[in-house]
Short mmCIF file of C-alpha atoms and ligand atoms in Angstrom, two decimals:
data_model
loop_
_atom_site.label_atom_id
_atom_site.label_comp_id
_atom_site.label_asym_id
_atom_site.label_seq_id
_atom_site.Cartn_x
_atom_site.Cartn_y
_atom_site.Cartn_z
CA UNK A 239 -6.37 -88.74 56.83
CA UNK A 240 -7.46 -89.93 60.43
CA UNK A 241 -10.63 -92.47 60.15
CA UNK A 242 -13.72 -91.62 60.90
CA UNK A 243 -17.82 -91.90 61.22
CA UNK A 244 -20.49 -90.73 58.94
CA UNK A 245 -23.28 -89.44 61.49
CA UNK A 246 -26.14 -89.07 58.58
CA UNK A 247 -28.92 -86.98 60.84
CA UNK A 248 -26.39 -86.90 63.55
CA UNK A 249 -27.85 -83.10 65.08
CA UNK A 250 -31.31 -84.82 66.04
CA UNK A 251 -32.16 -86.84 69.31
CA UNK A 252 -30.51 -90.44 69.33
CA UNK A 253 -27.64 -89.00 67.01
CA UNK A 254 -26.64 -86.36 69.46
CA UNK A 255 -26.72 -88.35 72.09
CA UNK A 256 -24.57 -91.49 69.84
CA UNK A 257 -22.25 -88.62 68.87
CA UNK A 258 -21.33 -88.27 73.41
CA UNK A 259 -21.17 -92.13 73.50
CA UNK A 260 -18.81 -92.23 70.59
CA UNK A 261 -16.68 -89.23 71.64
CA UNK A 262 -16.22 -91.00 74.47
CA UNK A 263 -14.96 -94.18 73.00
CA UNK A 264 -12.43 -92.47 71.07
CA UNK A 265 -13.99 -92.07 67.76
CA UNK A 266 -14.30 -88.68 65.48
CA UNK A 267 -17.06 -87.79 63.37
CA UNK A 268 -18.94 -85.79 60.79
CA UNK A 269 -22.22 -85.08 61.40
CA UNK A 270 -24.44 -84.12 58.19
CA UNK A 271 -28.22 -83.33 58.88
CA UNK A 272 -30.65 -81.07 56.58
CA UNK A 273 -32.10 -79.82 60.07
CA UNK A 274 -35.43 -80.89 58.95
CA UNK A 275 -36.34 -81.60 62.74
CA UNK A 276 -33.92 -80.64 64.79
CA UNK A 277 -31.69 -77.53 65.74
CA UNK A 278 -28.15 -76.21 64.80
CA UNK A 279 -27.86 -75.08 68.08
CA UNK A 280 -27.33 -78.83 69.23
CA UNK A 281 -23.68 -78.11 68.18
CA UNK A 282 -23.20 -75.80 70.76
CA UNK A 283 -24.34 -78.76 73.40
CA UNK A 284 -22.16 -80.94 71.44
CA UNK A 285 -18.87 -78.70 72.25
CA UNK A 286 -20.29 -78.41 75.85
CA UNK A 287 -19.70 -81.94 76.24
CA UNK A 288 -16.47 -82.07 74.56
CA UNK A 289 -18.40 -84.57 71.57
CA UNK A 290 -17.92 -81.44 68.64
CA UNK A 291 -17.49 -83.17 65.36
CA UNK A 292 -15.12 -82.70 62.65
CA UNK A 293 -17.46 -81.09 60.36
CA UNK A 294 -21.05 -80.43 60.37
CA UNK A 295 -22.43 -80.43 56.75
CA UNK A 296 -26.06 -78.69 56.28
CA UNK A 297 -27.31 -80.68 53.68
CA UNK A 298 -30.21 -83.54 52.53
CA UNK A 299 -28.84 -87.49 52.36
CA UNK A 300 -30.54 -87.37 49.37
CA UNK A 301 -27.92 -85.08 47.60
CA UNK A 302 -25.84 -87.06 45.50
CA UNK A 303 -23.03 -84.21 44.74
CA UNK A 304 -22.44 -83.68 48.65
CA UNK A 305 -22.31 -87.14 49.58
CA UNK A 306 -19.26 -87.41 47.00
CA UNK A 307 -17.28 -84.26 47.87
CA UNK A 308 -18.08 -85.39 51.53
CA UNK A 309 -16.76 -89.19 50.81
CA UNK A 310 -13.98 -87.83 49.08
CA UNK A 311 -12.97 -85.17 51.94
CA UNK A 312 -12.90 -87.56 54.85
CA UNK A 313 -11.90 -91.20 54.69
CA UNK A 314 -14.79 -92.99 56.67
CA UNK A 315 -14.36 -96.09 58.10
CA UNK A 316 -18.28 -96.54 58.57
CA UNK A 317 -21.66 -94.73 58.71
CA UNK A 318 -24.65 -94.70 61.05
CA UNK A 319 -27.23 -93.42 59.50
CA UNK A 320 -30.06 -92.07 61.73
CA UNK A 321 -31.24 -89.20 59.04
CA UNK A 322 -35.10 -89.75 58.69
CA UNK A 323 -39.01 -88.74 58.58
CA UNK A 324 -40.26 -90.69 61.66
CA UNK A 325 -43.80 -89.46 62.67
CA UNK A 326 -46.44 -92.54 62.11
CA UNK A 327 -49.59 -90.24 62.05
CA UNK A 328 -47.55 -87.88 59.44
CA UNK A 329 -46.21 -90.91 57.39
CA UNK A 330 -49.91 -91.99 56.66
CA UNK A 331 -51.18 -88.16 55.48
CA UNK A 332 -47.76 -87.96 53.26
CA UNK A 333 -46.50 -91.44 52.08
CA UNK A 334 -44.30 -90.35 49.30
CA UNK A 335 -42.66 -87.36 51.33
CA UNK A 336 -41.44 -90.63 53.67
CA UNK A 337 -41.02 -93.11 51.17
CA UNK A 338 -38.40 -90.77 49.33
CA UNK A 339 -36.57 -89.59 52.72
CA UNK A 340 -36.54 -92.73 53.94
CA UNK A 341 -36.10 -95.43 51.47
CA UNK A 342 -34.50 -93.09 48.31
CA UNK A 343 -32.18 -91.64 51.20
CA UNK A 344 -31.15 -94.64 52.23
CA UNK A 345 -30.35 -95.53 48.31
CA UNK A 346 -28.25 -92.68 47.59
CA UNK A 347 -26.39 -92.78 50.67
CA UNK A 348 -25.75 -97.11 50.21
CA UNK A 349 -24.93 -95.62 46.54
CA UNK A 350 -22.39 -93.06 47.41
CA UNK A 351 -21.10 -95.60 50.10
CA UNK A 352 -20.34 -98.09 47.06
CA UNK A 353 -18.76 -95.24 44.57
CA UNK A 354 -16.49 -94.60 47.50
CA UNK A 355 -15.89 -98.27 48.70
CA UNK A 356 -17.15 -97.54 52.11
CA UNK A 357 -19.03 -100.76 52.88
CA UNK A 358 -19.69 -100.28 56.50
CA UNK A 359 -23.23 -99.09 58.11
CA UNK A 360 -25.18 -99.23 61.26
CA UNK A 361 -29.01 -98.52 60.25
CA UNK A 362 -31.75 -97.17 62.51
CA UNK A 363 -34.64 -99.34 61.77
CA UNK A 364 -37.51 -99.84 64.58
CA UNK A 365 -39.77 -102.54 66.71
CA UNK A 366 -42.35 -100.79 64.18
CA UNK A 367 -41.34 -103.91 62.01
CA UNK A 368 -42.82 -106.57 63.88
CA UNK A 369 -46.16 -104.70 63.66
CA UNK A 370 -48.48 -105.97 66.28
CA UNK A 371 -46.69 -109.29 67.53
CA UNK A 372 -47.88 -112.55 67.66
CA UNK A 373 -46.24 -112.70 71.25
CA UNK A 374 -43.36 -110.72 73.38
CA UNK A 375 -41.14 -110.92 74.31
CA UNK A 376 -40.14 -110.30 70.70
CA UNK A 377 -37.15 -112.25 69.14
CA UNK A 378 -35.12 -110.89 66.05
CA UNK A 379 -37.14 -114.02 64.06
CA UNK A 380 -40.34 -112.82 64.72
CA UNK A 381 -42.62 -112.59 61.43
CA UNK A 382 -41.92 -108.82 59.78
CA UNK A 383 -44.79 -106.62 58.81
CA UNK A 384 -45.78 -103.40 58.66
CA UNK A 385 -48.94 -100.85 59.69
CA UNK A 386 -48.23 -97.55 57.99
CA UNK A 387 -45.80 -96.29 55.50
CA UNK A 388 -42.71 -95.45 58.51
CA UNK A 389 -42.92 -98.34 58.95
CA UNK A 390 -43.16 -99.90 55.75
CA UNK A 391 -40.32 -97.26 54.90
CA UNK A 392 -38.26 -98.72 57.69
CA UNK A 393 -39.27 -102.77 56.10
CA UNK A 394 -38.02 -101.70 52.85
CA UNK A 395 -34.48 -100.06 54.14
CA UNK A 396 -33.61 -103.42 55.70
CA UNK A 397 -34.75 -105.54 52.70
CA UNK A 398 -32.45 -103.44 50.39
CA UNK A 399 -29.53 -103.60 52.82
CA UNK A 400 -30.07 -107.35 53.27
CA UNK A 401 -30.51 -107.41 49.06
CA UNK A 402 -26.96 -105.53 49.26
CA UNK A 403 -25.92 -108.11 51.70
CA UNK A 404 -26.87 -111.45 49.62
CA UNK A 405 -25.27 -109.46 46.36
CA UNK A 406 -22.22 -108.50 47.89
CA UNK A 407 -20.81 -110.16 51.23
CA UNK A 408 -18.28 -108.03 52.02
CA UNK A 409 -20.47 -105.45 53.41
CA UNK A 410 -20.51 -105.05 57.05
CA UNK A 411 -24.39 -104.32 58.34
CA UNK A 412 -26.25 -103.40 61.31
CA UNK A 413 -29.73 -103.68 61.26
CA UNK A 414 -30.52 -102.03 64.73
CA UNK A 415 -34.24 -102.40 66.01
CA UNK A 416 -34.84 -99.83 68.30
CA UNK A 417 -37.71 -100.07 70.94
CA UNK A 418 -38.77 -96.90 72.89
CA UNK A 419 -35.83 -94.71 73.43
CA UNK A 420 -36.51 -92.06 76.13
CA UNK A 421 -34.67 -90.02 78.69
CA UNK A 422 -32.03 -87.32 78.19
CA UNK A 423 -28.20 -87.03 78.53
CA UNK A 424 -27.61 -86.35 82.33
CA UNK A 425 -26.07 -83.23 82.03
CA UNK A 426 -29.75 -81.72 80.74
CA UNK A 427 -27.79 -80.34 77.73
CA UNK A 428 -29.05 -82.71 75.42
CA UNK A 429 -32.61 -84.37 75.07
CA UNK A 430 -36.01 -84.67 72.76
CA UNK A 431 -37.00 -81.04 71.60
CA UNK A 432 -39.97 -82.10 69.13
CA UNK A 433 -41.88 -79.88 67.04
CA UNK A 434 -45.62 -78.92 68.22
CA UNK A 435 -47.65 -81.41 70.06
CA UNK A 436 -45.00 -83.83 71.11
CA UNK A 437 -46.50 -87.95 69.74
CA UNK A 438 -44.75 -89.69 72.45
CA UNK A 439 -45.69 -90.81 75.34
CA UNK A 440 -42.06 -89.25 77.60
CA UNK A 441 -41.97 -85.40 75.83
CA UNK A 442 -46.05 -85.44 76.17
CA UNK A 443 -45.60 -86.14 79.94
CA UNK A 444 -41.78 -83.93 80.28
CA UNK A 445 -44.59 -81.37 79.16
CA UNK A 446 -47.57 -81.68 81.36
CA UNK A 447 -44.96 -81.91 84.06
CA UNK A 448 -43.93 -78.27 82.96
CA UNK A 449 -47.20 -77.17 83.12
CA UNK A 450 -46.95 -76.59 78.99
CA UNK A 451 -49.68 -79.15 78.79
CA UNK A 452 -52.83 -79.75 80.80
CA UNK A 453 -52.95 -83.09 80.87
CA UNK A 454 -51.63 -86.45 79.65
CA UNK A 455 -54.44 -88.29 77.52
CA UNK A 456 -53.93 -91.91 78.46
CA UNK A 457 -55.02 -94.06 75.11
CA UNK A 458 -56.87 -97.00 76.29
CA UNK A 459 -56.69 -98.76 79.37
CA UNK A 460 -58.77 -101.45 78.46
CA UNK A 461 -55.93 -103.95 77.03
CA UNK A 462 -55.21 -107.13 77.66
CA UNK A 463 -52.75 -106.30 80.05
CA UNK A 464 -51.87 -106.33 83.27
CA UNK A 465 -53.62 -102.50 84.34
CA UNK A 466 -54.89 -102.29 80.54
CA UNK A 467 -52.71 -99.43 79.67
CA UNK A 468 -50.26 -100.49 76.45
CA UNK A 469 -47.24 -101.82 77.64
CA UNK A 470 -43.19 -101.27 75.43
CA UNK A 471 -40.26 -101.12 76.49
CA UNK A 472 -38.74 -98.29 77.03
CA UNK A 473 -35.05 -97.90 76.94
CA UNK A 474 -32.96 -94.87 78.04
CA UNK A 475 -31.06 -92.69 74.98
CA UNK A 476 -27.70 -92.91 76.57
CA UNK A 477 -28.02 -96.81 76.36
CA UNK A 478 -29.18 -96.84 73.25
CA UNK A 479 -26.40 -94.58 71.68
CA UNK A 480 -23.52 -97.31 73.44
CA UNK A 481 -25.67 -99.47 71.32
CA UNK A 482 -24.20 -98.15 68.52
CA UNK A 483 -20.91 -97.80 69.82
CA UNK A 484 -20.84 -101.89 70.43
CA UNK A 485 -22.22 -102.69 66.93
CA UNK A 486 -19.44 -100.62 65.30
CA UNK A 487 -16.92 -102.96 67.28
CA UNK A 488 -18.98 -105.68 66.26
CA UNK A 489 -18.41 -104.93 63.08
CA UNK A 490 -15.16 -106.16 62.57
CA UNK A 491 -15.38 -108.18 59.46
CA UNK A 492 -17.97 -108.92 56.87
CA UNK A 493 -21.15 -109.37 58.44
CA UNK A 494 -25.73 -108.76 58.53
CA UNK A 495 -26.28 -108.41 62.38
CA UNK A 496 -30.14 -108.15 62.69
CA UNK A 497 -30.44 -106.78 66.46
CA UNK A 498 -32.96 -105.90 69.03
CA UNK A 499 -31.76 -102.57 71.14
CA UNK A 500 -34.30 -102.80 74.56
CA UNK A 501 -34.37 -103.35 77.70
CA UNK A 502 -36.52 -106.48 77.93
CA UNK A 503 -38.79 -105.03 80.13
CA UNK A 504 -42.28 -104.12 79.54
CA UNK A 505 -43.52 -100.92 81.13
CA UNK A 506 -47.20 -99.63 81.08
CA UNK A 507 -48.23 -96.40 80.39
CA UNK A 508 -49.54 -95.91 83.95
CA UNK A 509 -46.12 -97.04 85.19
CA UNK A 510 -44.37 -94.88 83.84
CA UNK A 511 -46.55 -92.38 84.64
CA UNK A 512 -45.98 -93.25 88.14
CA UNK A 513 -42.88 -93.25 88.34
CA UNK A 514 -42.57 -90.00 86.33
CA UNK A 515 -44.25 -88.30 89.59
CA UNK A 516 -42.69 -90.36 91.92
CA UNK A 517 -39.28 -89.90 91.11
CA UNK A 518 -39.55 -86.09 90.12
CA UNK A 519 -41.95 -85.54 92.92
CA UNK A 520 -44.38 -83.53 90.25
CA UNK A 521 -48.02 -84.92 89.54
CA UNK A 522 -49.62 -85.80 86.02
CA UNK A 523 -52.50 -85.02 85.70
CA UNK A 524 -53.99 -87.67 83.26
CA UNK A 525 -57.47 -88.15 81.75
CA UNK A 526 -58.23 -91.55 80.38
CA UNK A 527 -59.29 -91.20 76.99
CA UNK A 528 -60.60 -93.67 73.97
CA UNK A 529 -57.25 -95.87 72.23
CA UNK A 530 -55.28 -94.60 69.58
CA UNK A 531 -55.60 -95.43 66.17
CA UNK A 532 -52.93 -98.36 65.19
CA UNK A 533 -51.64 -98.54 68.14
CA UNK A 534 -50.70 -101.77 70.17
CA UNK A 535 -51.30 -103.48 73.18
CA UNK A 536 -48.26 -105.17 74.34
CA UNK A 537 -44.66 -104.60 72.67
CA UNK A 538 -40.87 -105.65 74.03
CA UNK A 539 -37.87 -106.85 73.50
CA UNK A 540 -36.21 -110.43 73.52
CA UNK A 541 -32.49 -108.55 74.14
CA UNK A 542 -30.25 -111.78 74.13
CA UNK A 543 -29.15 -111.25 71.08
CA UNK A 544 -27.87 -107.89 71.43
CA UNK A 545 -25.70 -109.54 74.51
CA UNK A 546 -24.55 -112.15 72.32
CA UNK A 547 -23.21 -110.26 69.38
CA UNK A 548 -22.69 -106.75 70.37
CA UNK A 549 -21.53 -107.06 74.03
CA UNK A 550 -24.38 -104.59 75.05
CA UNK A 551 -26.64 -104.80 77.80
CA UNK A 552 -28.96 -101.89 78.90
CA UNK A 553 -27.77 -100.16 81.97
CA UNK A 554 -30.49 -97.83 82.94
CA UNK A 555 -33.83 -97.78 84.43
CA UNK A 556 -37.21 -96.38 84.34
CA UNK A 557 -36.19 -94.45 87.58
CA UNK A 558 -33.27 -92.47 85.48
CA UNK A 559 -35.05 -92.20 82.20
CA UNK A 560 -37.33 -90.26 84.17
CA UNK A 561 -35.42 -88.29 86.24
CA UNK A 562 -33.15 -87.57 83.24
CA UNK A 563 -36.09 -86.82 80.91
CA UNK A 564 -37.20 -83.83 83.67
CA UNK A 565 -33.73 -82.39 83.89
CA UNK A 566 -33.78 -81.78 80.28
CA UNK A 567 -37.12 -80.80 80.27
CA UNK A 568 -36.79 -77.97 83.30
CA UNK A 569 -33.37 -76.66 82.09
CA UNK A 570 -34.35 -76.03 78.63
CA UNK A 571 -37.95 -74.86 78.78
CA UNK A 572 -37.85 -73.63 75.15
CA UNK A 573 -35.54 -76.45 73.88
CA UNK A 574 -32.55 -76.12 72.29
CA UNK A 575 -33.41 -72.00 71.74
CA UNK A 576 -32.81 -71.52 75.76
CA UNK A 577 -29.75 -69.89 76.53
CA UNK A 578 -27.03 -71.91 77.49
P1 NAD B 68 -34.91 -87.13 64.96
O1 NAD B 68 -35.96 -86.59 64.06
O2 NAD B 68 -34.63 -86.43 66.23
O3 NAD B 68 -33.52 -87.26 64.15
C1 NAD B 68 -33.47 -87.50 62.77
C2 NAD B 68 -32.54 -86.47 62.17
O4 NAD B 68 -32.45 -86.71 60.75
C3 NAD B 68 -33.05 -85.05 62.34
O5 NAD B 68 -32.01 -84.25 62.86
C4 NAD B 68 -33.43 -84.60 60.92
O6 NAD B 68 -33.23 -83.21 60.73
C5 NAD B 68 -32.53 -85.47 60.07
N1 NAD B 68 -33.03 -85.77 58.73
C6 NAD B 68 -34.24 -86.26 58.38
N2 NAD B 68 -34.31 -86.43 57.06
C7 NAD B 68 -33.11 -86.06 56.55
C8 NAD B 68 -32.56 -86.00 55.25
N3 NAD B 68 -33.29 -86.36 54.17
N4 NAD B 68 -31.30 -85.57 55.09
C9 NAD B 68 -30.55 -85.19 56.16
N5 NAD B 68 -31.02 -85.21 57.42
C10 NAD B 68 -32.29 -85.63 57.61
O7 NAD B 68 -35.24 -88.66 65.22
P2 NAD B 68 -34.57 -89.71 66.21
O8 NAD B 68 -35.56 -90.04 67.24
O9 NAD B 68 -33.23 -89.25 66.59
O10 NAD B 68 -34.47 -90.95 65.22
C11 NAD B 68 -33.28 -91.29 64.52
C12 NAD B 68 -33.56 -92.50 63.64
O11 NAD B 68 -33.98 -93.58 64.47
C13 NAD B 68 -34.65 -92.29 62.62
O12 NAD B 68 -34.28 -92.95 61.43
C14 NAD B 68 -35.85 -92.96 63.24
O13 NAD B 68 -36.77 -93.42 62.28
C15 NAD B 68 -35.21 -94.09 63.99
N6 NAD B 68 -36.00 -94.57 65.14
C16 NAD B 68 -36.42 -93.68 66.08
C17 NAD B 68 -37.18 -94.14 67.14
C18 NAD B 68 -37.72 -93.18 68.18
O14 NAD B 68 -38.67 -93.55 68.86
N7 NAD B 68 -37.16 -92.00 68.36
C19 NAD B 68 -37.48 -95.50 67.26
C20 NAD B 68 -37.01 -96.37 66.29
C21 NAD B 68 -36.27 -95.90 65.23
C1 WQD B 69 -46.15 -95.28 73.90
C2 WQD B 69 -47.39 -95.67 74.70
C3 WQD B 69 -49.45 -95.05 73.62
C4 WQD B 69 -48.83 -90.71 73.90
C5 WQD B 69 -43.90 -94.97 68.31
C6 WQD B 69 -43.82 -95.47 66.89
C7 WQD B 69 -42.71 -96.46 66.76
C8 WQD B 69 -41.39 -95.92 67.32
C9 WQD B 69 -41.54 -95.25 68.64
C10 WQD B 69 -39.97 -95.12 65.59
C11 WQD B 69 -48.52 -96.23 73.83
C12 WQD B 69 -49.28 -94.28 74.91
C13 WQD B 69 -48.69 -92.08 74.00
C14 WQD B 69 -49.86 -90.08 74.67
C15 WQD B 69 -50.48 -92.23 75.55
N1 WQD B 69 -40.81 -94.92 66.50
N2 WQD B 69 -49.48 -92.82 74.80
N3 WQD B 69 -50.64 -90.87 75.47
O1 WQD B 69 -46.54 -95.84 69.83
O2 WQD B 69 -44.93 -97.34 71.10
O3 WQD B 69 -44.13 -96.08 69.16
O4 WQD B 69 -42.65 -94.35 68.65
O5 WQD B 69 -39.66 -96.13 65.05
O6 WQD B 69 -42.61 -96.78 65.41
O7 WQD B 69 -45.05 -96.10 66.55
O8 WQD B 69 -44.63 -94.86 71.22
O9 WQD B 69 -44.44 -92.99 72.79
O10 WQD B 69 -46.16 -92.86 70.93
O11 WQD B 69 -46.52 -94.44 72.81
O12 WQD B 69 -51.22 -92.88 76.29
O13 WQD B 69 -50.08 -88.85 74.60
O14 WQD B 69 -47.93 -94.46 75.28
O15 WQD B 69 -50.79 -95.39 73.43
O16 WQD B 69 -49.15 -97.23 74.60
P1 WQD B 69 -45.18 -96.11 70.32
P2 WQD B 69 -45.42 -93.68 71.92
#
């Protein structure tokens, strides 16, 4: 039996686009997903680009029975598990629905790693966990907290793996803190498709851009910052997913890596609005409207870390997040249902 990866929600966005990256380094995978939010017909895309995996397995992380068969069929060498709830707004109306996605997914799939001796896993947690900083740029250290149950769901994942950790030190862990992934894979076969009224900022504007959408509604643009429009740090997909590629390889022994995945750069809303139109040559029209509940003024990365350990540096900027974000967009005006 050949080694390979356990892609847990592998058919959604930053999975599909890890599952190019880490065709391209060599590796082979199985992707299982419950298609909760996202579409088989990412597969397809997936064989387009030459990144098909060894099996794709329909089914919930939270099935017990299929994680065995599965951990008995294939002998993994690791797991990234991506597969969860992540819509803030939707995570306050339905705690428990993300509190037992989330947090008991995570627990069967740490317990089905242990009953098949599989102590290797790359976890998707978020910038979500520093709530609203004390200061950015935002170091790994920073005091952990959390504003709504994703988030809280996303606190308590790391503080059972880092339990699992101080209980058992042969486990090999990466605790991977994304920022604001945007942008699309550059062939426009592969990108965000979310469900309904997109809740991010890139597929709101990928839409008004399309003409899909009026306008943009700009939250607030009286914070303290420097054109009062919230500021994060936005980091292309395709960076992101080598991000994942370098913390497998940087998990070559026993080990808790705690990382920050951004760019280090913070980038307001009206910037990237700007550049959005500059670089695609299409307006936005945008309305300025009152601030969002919970959100933020300021939030970014401190990205040394991610140097140090993992080797990984973003590569991309605003300019091709953008211009990658539109391809996808204008190719695939129904998503993944447009023909190929
Ligand atoms: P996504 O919704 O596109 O992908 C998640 C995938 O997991 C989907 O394909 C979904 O069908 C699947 N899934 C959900 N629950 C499942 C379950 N119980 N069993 C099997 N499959 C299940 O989201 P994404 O943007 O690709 O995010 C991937 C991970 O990264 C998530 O854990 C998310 O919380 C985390 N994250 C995302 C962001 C972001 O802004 N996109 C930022 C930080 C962290
Ligand atoms: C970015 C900026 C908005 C939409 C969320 C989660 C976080 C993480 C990533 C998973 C903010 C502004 C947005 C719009 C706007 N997910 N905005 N008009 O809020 O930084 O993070 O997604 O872990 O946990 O909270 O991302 O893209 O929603 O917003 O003005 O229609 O765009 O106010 O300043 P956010 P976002």
């Amino acid at each position: 039996m050949q080694d390979s990866i356990l892609l847990t929600g592998g058919t959604g966005f930053i999975g599909s686009h890890t599952a190019v990256a880490l065709a391209q380094a060599g590796y082979s995978f199985v992707i299982l997903d419950n298609l909760s939010n996202s579409s088989s017909k990412v597969l397809d895309r997936l064989a387009r680009l030459n990144a098909s995996p060894l099996a794709f397995v329909n089914a919930d992380v939270r099935d017990a029975q299929t994680l065995d068969k599965l951990f008995g069929e294939y002998k993994f060498s690791g797991v990234i598990h991506f597969a969860g709830l992540k819509a803030v707004g939707e995570s306050v109306a339905q705690p428990l629905r993300y509190f037992d996605n989330n947090v008991n997914g995570t627990l069967q799939l740490l317990q089905a790693m242990q009953r098949a001796a599989v102590q290797k896993i790359v976890f998707s947690s978020s910038a979500t966990v520093y709530g609203d900083p004390a200061s950015v740029p935002i170091q790994e250290s920073a005091p952990l907290t959390s504003t709504n149950p994703y988030g809280r769901s996303k606190l308590l994942c790391e503080d059972i793996l880092r339990e699992l950790f101080q209980a058992d030190a042969n486990w090999q862990i990466a605790l991977l803190r994304y920022f604001n992934p945007v942008g699309a894979h550059i062939s426009g076969l592969l990108g965000e498709a979310p469900n309904g009224v997109p809740n991010n900022l890139m597929p709101y504007v990928t839409q008004v851009a399309s003409g899909q959408r009026e306008f943009l509604q700009i939250f607030g643009n009286d914070y303290d910052t420097p054109d009062g429009t919230g500021v994060r740090d936005y980091l292309h997909v395709m960076d992101l997913a080598q991000g994942h590629v370098a913390a497998l390889r940087a998990l070559n022994a026993p080990k808790l890596l705690t990382v920050n995945l951004g760019t280090g750069q913070g980038v307001s809303v009206k910037q990237l609005v700007d550049a959005f139109a500059r670089v695609n040559g299409v307006p936005i029209a945008h309305r300025y409207v009152a601030r969002r509940a919970g959100d933020i003024a300021q939030c970014f990365a401190d990205p040394t870390k991610a140097q140090e350990l993992l080797n990984w540096k973003a590569q991309l900027g605003l300019d091709r997040m953008c211009a990658d974000a539109w391809r996808w967009q204008s190719m695939n005006p129904q998503g993944f249902d447009t023909p190929l």
